[in-house]
PDB file of C-alpha atoms and ligand atoms in Angstrom:
ATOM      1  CA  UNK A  20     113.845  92.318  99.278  1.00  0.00           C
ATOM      2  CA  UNK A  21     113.677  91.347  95.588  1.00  0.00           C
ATOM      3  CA  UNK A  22     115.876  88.822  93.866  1.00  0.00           C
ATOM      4  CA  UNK A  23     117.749  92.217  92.321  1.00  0.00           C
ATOM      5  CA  UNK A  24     118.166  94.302  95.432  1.00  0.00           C
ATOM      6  CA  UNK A  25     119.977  90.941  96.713  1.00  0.00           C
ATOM      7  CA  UNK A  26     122.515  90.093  94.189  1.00  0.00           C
ATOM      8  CA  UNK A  27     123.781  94.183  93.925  1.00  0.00           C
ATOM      9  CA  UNK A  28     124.188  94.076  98.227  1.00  0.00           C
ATOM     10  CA  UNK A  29     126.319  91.012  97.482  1.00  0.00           C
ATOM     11  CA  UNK A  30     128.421  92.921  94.940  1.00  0.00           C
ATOM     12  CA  UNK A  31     128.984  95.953  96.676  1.00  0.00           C
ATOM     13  CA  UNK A  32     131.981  97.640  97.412  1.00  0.00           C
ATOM     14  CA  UNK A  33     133.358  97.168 101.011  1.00  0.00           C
ATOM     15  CA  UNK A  34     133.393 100.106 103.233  1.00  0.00           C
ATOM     16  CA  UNK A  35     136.738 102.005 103.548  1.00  0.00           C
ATOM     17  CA  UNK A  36     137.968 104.410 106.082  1.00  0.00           C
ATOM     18  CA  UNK A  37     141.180 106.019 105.509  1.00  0.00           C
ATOM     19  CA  UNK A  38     142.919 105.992 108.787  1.00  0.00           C
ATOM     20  CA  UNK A  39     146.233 108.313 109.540  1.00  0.00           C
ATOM     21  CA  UNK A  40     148.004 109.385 112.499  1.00  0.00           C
ATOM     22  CA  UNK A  41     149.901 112.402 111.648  1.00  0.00           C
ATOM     23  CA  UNK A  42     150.740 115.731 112.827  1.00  0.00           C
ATOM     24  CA  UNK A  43     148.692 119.125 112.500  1.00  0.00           C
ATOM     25  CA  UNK A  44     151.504 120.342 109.761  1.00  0.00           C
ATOM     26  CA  UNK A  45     150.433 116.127 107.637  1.00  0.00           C
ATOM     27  CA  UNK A  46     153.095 114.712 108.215  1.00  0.00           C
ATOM     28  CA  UNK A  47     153.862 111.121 108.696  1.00  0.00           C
ATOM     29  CA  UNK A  48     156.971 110.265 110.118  1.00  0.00           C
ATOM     30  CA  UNK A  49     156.797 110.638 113.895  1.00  0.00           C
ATOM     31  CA  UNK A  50     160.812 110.112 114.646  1.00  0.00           C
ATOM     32  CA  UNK A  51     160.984 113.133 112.891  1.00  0.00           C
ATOM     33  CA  UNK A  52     158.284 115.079 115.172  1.00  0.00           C
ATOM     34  CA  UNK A  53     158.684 117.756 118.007  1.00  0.00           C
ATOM     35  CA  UNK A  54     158.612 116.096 121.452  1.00  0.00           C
ATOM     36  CA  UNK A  55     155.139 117.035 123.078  1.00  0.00           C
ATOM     37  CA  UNK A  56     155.116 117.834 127.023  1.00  0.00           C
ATOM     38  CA  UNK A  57     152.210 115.383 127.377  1.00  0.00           C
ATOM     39  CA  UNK A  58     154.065 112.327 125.937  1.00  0.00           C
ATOM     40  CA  UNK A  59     157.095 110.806 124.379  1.00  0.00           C
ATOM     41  CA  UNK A  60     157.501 110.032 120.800  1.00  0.00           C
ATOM     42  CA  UNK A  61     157.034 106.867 121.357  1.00  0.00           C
ATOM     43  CA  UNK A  62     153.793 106.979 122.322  1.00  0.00           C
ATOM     44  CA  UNK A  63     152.105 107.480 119.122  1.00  0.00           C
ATOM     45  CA  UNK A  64     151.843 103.971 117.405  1.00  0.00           C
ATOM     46  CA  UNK A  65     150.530 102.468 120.157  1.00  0.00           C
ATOM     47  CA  UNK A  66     147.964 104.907 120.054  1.00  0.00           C
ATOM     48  CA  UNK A  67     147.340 104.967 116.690  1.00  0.00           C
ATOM     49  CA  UNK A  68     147.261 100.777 117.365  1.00  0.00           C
ATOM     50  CA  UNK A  69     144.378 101.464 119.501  1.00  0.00           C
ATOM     51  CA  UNK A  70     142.208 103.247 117.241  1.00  0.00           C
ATOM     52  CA  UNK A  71     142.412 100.757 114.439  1.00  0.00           C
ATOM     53  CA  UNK A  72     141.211  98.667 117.161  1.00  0.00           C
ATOM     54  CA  UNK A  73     138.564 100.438 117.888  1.00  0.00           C
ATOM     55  CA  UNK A  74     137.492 101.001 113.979  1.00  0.00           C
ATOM     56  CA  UNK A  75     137.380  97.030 113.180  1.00  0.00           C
ATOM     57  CA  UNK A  76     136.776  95.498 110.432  1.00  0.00           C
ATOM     58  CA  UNK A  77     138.229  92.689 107.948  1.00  0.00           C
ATOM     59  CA  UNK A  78     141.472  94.187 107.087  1.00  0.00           C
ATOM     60  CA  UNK A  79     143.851  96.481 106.478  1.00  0.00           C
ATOM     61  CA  UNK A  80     144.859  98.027 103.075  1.00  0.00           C
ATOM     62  CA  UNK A  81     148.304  99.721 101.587  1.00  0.00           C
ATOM     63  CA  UNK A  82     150.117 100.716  98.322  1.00  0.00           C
ATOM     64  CA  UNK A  83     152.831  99.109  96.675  1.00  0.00           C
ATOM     65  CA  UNK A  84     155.990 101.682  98.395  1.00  0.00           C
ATOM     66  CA  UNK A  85     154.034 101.013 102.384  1.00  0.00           C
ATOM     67  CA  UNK A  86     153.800  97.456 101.689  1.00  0.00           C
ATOM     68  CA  UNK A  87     157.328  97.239 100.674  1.00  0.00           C
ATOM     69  CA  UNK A  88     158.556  98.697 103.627  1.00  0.00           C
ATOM     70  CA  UNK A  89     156.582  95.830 105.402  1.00  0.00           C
ATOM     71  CA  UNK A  90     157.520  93.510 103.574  1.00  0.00           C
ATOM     72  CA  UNK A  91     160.838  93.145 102.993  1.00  0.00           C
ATOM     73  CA  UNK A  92     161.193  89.905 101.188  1.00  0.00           C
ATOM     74  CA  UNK A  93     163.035  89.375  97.943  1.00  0.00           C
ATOM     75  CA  UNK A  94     161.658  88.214  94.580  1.00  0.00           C
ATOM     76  CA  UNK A  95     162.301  84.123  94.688  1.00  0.00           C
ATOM     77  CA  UNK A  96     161.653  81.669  91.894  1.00  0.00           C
ATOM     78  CA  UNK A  97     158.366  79.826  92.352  1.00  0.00           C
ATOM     79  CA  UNK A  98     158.016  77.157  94.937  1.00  0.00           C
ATOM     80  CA  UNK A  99     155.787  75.641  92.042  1.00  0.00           C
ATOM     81  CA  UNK A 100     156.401  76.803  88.602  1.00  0.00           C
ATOM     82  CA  UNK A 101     153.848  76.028  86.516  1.00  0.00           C
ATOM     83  CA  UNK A 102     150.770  76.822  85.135  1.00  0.00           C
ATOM     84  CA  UNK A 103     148.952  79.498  86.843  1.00  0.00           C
ATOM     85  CA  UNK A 104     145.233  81.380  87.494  1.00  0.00           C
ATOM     86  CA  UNK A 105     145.789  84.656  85.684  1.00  0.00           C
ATOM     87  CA  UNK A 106     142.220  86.220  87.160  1.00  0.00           C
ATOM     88  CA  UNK A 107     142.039  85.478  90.436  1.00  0.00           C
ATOM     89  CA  UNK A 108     143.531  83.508  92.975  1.00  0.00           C
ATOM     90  CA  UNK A 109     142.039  82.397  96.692  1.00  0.00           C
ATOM     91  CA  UNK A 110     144.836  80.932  99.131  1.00  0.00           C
ATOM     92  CA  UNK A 111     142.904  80.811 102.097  1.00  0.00           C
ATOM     93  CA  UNK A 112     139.230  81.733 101.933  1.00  0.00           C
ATOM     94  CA  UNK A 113     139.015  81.003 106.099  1.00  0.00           C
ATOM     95  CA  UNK A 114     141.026  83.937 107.033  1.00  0.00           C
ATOM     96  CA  UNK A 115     139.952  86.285 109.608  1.00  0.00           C
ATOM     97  CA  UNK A 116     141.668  89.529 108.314  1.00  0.00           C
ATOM     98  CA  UNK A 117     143.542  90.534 105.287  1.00  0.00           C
ATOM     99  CA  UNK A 118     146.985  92.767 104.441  1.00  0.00           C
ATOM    100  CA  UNK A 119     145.880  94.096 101.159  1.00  0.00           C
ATOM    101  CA  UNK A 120     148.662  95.848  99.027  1.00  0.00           C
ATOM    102  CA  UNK A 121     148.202  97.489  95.564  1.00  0.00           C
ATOM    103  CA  UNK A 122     150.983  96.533  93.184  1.00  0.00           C
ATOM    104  CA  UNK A 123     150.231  97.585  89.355  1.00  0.00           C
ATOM    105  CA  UNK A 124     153.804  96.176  88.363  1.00  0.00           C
ATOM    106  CA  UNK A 125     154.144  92.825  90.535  1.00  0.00           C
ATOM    107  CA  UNK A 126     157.040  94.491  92.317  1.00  0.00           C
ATOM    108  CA  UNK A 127     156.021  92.985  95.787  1.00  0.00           C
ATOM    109  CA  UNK A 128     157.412  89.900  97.170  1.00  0.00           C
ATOM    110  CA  UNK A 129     156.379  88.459 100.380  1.00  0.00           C
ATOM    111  CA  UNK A 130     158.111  85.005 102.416  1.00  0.00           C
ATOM    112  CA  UNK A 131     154.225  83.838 103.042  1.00  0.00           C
ATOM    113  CA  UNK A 132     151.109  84.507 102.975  1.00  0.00           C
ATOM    114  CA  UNK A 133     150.575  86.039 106.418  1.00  0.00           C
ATOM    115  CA  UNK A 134     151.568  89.155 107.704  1.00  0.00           C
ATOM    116  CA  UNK A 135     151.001  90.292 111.666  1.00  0.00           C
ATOM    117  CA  UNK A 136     148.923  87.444 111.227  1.00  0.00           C
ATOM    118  CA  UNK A 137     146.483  88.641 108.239  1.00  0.00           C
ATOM    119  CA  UNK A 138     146.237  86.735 105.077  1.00  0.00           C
ATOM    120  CA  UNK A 139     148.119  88.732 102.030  1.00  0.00           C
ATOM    121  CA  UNK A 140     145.853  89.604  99.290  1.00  0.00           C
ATOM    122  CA  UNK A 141     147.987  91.693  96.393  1.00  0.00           C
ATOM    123  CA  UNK A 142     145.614  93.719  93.812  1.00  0.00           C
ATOM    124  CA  UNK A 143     148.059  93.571  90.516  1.00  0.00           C
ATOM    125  CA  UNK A 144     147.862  95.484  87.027  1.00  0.00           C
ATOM    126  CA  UNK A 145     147.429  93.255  83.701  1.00  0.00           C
ATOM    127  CA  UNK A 146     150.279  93.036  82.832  1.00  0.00           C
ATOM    128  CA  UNK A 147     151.728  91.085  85.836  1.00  0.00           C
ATOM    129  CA  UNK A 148     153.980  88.298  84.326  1.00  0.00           C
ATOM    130  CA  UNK A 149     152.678  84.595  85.187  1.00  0.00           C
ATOM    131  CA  UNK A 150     156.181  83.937  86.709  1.00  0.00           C
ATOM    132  CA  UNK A 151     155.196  86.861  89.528  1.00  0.00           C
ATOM    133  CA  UNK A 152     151.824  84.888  90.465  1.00  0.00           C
ATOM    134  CA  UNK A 153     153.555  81.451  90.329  1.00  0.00           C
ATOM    135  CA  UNK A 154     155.826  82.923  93.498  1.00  0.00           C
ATOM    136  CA  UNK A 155     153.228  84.716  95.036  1.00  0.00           C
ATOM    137  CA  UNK A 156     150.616  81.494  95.122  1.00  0.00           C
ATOM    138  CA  UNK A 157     153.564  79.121  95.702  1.00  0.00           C
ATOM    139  CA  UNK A 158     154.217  81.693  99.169  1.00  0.00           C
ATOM    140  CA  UNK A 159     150.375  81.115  99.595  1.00  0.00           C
ATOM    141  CA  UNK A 160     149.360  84.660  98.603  1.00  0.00           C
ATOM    142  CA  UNK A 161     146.231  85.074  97.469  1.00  0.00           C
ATOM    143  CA  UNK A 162     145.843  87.765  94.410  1.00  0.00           C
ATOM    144  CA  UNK A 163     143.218  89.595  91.893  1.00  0.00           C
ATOM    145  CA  UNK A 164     144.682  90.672  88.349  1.00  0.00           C
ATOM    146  CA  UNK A 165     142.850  93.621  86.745  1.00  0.00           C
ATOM    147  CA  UNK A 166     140.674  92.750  84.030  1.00  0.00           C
ATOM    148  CA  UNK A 167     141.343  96.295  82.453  1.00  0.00           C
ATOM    149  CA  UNK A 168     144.365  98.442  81.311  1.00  0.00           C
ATOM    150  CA  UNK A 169     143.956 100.962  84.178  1.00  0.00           C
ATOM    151  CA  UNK A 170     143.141  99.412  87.126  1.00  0.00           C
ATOM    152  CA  UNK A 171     139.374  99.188  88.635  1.00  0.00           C
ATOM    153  CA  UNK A 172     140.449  99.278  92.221  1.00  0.00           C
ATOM    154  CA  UNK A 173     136.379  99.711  92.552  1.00  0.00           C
ATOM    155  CA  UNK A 174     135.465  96.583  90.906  1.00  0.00           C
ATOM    156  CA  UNK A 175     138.542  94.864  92.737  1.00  0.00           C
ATOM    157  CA  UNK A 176     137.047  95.926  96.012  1.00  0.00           C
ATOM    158  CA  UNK A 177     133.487  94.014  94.945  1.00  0.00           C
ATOM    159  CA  UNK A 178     135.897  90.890  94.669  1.00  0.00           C
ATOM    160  CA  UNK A 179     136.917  91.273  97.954  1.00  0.00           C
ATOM    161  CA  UNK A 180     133.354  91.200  99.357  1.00  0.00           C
ATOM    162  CA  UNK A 181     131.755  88.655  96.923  1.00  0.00           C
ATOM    163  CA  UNK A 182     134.726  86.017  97.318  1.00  0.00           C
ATOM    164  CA  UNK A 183     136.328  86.486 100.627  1.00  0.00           C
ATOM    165  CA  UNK A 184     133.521  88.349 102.463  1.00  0.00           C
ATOM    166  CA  UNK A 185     135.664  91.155 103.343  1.00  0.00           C
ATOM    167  CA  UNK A 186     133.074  94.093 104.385  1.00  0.00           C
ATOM    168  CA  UNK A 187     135.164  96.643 105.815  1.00  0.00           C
ATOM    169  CA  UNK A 188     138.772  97.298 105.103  1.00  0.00           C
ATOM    170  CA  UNK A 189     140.956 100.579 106.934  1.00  0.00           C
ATOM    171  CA  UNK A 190     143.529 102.415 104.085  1.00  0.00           C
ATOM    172  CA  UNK A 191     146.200 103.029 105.566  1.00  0.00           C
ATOM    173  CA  UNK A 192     148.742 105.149 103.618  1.00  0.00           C
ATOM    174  CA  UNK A 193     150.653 106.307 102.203  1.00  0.00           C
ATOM    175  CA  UNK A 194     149.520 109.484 100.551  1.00  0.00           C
ATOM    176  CA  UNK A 195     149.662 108.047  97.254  1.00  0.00           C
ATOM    177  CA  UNK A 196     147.456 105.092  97.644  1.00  0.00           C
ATOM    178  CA  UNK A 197     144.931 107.326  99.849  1.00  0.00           C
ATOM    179  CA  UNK A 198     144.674 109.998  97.081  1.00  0.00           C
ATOM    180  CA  UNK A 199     144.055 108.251  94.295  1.00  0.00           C
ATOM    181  CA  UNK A 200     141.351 106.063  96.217  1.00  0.00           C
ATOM    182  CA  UNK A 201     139.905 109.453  97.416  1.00  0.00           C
ATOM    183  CA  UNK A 202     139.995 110.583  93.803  1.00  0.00           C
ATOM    184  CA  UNK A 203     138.226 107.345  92.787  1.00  0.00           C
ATOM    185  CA  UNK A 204     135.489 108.184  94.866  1.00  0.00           C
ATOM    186  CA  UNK A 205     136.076 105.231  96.608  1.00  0.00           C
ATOM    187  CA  UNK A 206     136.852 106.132 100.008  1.00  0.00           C
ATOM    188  CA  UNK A 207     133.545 106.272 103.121  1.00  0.00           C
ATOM    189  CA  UNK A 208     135.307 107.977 105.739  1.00  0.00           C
ATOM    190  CA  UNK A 209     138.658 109.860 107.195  1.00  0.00           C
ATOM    191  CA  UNK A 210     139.778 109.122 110.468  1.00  0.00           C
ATOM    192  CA  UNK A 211     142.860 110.849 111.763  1.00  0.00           C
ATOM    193  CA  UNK A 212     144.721 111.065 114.742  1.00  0.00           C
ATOM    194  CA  UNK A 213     146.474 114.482 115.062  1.00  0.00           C
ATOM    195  CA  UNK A 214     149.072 114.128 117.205  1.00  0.00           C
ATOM    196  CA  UNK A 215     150.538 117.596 119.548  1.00  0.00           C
ATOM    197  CA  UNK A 216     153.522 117.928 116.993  1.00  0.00           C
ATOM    198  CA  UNK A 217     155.123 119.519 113.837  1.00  0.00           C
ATOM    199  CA  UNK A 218     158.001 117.895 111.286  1.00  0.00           C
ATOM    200  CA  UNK A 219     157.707 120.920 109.205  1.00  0.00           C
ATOM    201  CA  UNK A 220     160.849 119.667 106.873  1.00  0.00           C
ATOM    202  CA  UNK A 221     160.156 120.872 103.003  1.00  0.00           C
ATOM    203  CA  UNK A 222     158.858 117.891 100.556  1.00  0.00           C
ATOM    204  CA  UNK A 223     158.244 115.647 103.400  1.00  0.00           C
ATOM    205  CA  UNK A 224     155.554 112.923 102.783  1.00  0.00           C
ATOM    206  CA  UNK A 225     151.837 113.439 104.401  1.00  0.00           C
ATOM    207  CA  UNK A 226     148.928 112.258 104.723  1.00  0.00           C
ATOM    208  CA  UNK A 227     147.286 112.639 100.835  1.00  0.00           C
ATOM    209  CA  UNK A 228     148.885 113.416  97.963  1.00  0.00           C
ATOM    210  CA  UNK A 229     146.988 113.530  94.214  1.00  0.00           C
ATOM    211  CA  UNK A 230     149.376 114.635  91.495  1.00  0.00           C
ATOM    212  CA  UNK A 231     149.429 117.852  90.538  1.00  0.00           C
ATOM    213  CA  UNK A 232     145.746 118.683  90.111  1.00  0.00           C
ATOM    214  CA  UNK A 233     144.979 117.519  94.114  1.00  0.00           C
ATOM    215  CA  UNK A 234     141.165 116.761  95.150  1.00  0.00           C
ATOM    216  CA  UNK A 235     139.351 120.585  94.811  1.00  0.00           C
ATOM    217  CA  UNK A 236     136.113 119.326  93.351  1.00  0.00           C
ATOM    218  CA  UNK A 237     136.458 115.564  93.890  1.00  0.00           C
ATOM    219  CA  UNK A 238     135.547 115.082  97.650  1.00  0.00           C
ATOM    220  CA  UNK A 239     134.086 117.183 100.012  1.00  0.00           C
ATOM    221  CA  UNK A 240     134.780 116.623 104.443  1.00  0.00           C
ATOM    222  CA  UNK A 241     131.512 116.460 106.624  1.00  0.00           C
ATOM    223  CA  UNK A 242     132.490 115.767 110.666  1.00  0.00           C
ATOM    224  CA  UNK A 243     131.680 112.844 111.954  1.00  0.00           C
ATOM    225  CA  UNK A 244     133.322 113.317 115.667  1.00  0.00           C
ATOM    226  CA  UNK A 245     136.061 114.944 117.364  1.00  0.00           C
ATOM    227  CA  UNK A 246     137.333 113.175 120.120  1.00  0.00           C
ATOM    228  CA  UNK A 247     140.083 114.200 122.867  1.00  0.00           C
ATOM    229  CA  UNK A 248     142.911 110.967 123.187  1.00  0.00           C
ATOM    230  CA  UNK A 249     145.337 110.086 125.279  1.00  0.00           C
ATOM    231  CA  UNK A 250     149.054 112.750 125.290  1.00  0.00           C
ATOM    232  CA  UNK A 251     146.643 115.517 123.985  1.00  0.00           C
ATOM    233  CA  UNK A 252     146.324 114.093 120.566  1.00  0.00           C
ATOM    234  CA  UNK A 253     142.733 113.987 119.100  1.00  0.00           C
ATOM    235  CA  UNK A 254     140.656 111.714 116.988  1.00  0.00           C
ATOM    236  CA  UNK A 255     138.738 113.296 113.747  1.00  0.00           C
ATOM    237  CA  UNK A 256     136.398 111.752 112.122  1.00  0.00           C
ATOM    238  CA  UNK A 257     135.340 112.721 108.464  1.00  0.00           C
ATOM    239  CA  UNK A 258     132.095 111.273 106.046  1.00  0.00           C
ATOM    240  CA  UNK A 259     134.138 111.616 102.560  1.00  0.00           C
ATOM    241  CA  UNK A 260     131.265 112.961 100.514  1.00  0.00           C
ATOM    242  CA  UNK A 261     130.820 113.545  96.292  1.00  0.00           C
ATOM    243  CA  UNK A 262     130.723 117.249  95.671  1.00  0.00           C
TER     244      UNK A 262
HETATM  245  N1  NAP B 321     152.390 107.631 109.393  1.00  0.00           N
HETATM  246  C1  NAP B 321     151.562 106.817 108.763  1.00  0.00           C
HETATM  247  O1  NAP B 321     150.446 106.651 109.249  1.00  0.00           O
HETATM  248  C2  NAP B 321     151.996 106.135 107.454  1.00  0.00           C
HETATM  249  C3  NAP B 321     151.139 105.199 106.911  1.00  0.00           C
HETATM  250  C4  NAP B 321     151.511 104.604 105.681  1.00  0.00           C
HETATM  251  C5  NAP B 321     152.670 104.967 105.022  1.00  0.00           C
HETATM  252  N2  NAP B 321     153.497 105.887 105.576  1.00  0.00           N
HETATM  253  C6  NAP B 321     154.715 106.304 104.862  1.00  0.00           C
HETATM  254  O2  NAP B 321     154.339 106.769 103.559  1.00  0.00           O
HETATM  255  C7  NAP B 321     155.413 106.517 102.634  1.00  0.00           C
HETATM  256  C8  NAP B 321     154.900 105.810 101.367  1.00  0.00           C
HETATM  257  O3  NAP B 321     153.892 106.571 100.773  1.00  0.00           O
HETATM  258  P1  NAP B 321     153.791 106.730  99.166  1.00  0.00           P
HETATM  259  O4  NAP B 321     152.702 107.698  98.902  1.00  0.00           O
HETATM  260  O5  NAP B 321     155.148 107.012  98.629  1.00  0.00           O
HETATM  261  O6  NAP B 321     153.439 105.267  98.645  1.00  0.00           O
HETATM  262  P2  NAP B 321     152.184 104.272  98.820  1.00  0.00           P
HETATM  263  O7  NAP B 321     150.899 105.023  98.859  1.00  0.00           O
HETATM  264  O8  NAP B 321     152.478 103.321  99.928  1.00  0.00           O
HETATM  265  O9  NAP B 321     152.279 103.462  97.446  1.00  0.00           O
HETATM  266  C9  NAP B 321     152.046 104.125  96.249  1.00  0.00           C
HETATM  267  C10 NAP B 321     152.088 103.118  95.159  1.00  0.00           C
HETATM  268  O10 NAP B 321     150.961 102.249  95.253  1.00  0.00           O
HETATM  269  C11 NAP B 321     150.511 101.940  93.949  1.00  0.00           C
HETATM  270  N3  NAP B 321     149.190 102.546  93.719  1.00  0.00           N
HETATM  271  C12 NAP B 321     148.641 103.605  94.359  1.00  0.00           C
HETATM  272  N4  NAP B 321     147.419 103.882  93.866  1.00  0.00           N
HETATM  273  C13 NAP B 321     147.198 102.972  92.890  1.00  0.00           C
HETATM  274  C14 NAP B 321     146.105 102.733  92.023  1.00  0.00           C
HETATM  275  N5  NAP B 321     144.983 103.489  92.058  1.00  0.00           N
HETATM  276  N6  NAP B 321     146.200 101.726  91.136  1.00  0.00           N
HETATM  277  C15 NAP B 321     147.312 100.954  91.111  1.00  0.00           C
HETATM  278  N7  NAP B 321     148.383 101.118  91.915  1.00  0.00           N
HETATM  279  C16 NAP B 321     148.316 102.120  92.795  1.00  0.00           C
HETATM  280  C17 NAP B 321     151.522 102.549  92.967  1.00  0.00           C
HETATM  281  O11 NAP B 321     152.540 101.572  92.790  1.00  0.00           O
HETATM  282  P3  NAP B 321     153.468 101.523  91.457  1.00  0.00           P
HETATM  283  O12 NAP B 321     154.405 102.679  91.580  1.00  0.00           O
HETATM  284  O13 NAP B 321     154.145 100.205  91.548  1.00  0.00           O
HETATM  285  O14 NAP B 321     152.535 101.637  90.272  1.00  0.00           O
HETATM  286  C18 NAP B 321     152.044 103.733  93.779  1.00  0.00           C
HETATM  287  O15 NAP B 321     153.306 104.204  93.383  1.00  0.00           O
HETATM  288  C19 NAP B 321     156.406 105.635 103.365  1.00  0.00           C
HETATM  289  O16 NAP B 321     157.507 106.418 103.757  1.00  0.00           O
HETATM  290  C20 NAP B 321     155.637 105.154 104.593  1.00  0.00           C
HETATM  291  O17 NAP B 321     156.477 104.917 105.698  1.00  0.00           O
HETATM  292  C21 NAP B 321     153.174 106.475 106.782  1.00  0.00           C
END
């Protein structure tokens, strides 16, 4: 391999599979679903548990509204005001896995830097006031500020590879964080599990949502696998290709 070929593989984007469990009609809210004869509502998060099992990788990725919902801790002054890295900022380079969140505004706030065990990693806009990454490295949250007005989630991504070796990260949700990744060309694969129900309630969220203009000559599906699970839900499997 020449000296070229290696330094671009070190740069390159991690993989990313979009992974959903929703129902045939997209939506996303299972206490809101039919019942199915095969299985109980309750069912469905364990199953969509095992799945993410079964895809692997280095972490686990959501936008700003998802993460929110996660985490549900309140902004804090910093545990060490000061002066702080405005680029980029490492907490704990060791980690295992990673809870990635996109948050343009610095709107997130987290009590540390773990979640469900993952080390936090926050993708922020430019404009992010120092004051926000004083509190999130004195919680021992580890962070990448965009170099450019709009964010590069693209060139973020290479960050995530080249300084925490992170190779292979699942999306998951909402369906404003998976569209405009989708749009970005950005995501490798789709992987849903369709659960045997229907929500069917008007404006309800689901599973990708791209502003008015949607994704019609931006990504095309090729099937990977269809796979029968567990309650009769199934797994699909989509290669996210360019047009
Ligand atoms: N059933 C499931 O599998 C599942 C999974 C996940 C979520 N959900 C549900 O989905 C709902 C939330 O979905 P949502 O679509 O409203 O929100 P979301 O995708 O979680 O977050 C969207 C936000 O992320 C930020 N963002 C997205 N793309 C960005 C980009 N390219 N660059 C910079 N920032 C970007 C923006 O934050 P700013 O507005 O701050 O700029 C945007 O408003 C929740 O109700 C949640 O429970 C369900």
């Amino acid at each position: 391999m020449s000296a070229d070929a290696s330094t671009k593989d070190e740069f390159m984007k991690p993989t990313i599979i979009c992974l959903m469990i929703t129902s045939p009609d997209g939506s996303l809210h299972p206490s809101r679903w039919t019942k199915s004869p095969d299985g109980s509502r309750a069912d469905w998060s364990a199953l969509y548990e095992k799945v993410h099992a079964t895809h692997g990788g280095d972490g686990w990725m959501v936008g700003r509204v998802t993460m929110a919902e996660i985490s549900k801790a309140q902004a804090h002054p910093p545990a060490e005001p000061g002066k702080v890295s405005r680029s980029t900022h490492f907490a704990n380079r060791q980690a295992k896995s990673f809870a990635i969140a996109l948050d343009r505004s610095g709107r997130l706030h987290f009590n540390s830097g773990e979640l469900y065990g993952d080390h936090v990693v926050v993708l922020l806009g430019r404009d992010v006031p120092d004051q926000h990454l004083a509190e999130l490295a004195g919680d021992g949250v580890s962070y990448i500020v965009s170099e450019t007005d709009e964010m590069d989630i693209g060139a973020m991504l290479e960050i995530l590879n080249a300084e925490l070796g992170i190779k292979q990260i699942l999306l998951e949700g909402g369906a404003g964080v998976n569209g405009s990744l989708l749009a970005a060309g950005l995501v490798d694969e789709l992987s849903l599990v369709i659960a045997p129900a229907l929500e069917a309630r008007k404006n309800s969220d689901r599973v990708v949502e791209f502003g008015e203009e949607g994704l019609a000559g931006r990504v095309e599906l090729s099937l990977i696998a269809c796979e029968p699970l567990d309650h009769g839900a199934v797994h699909l499997r989509y290669k996210v290709m360019k047009p």
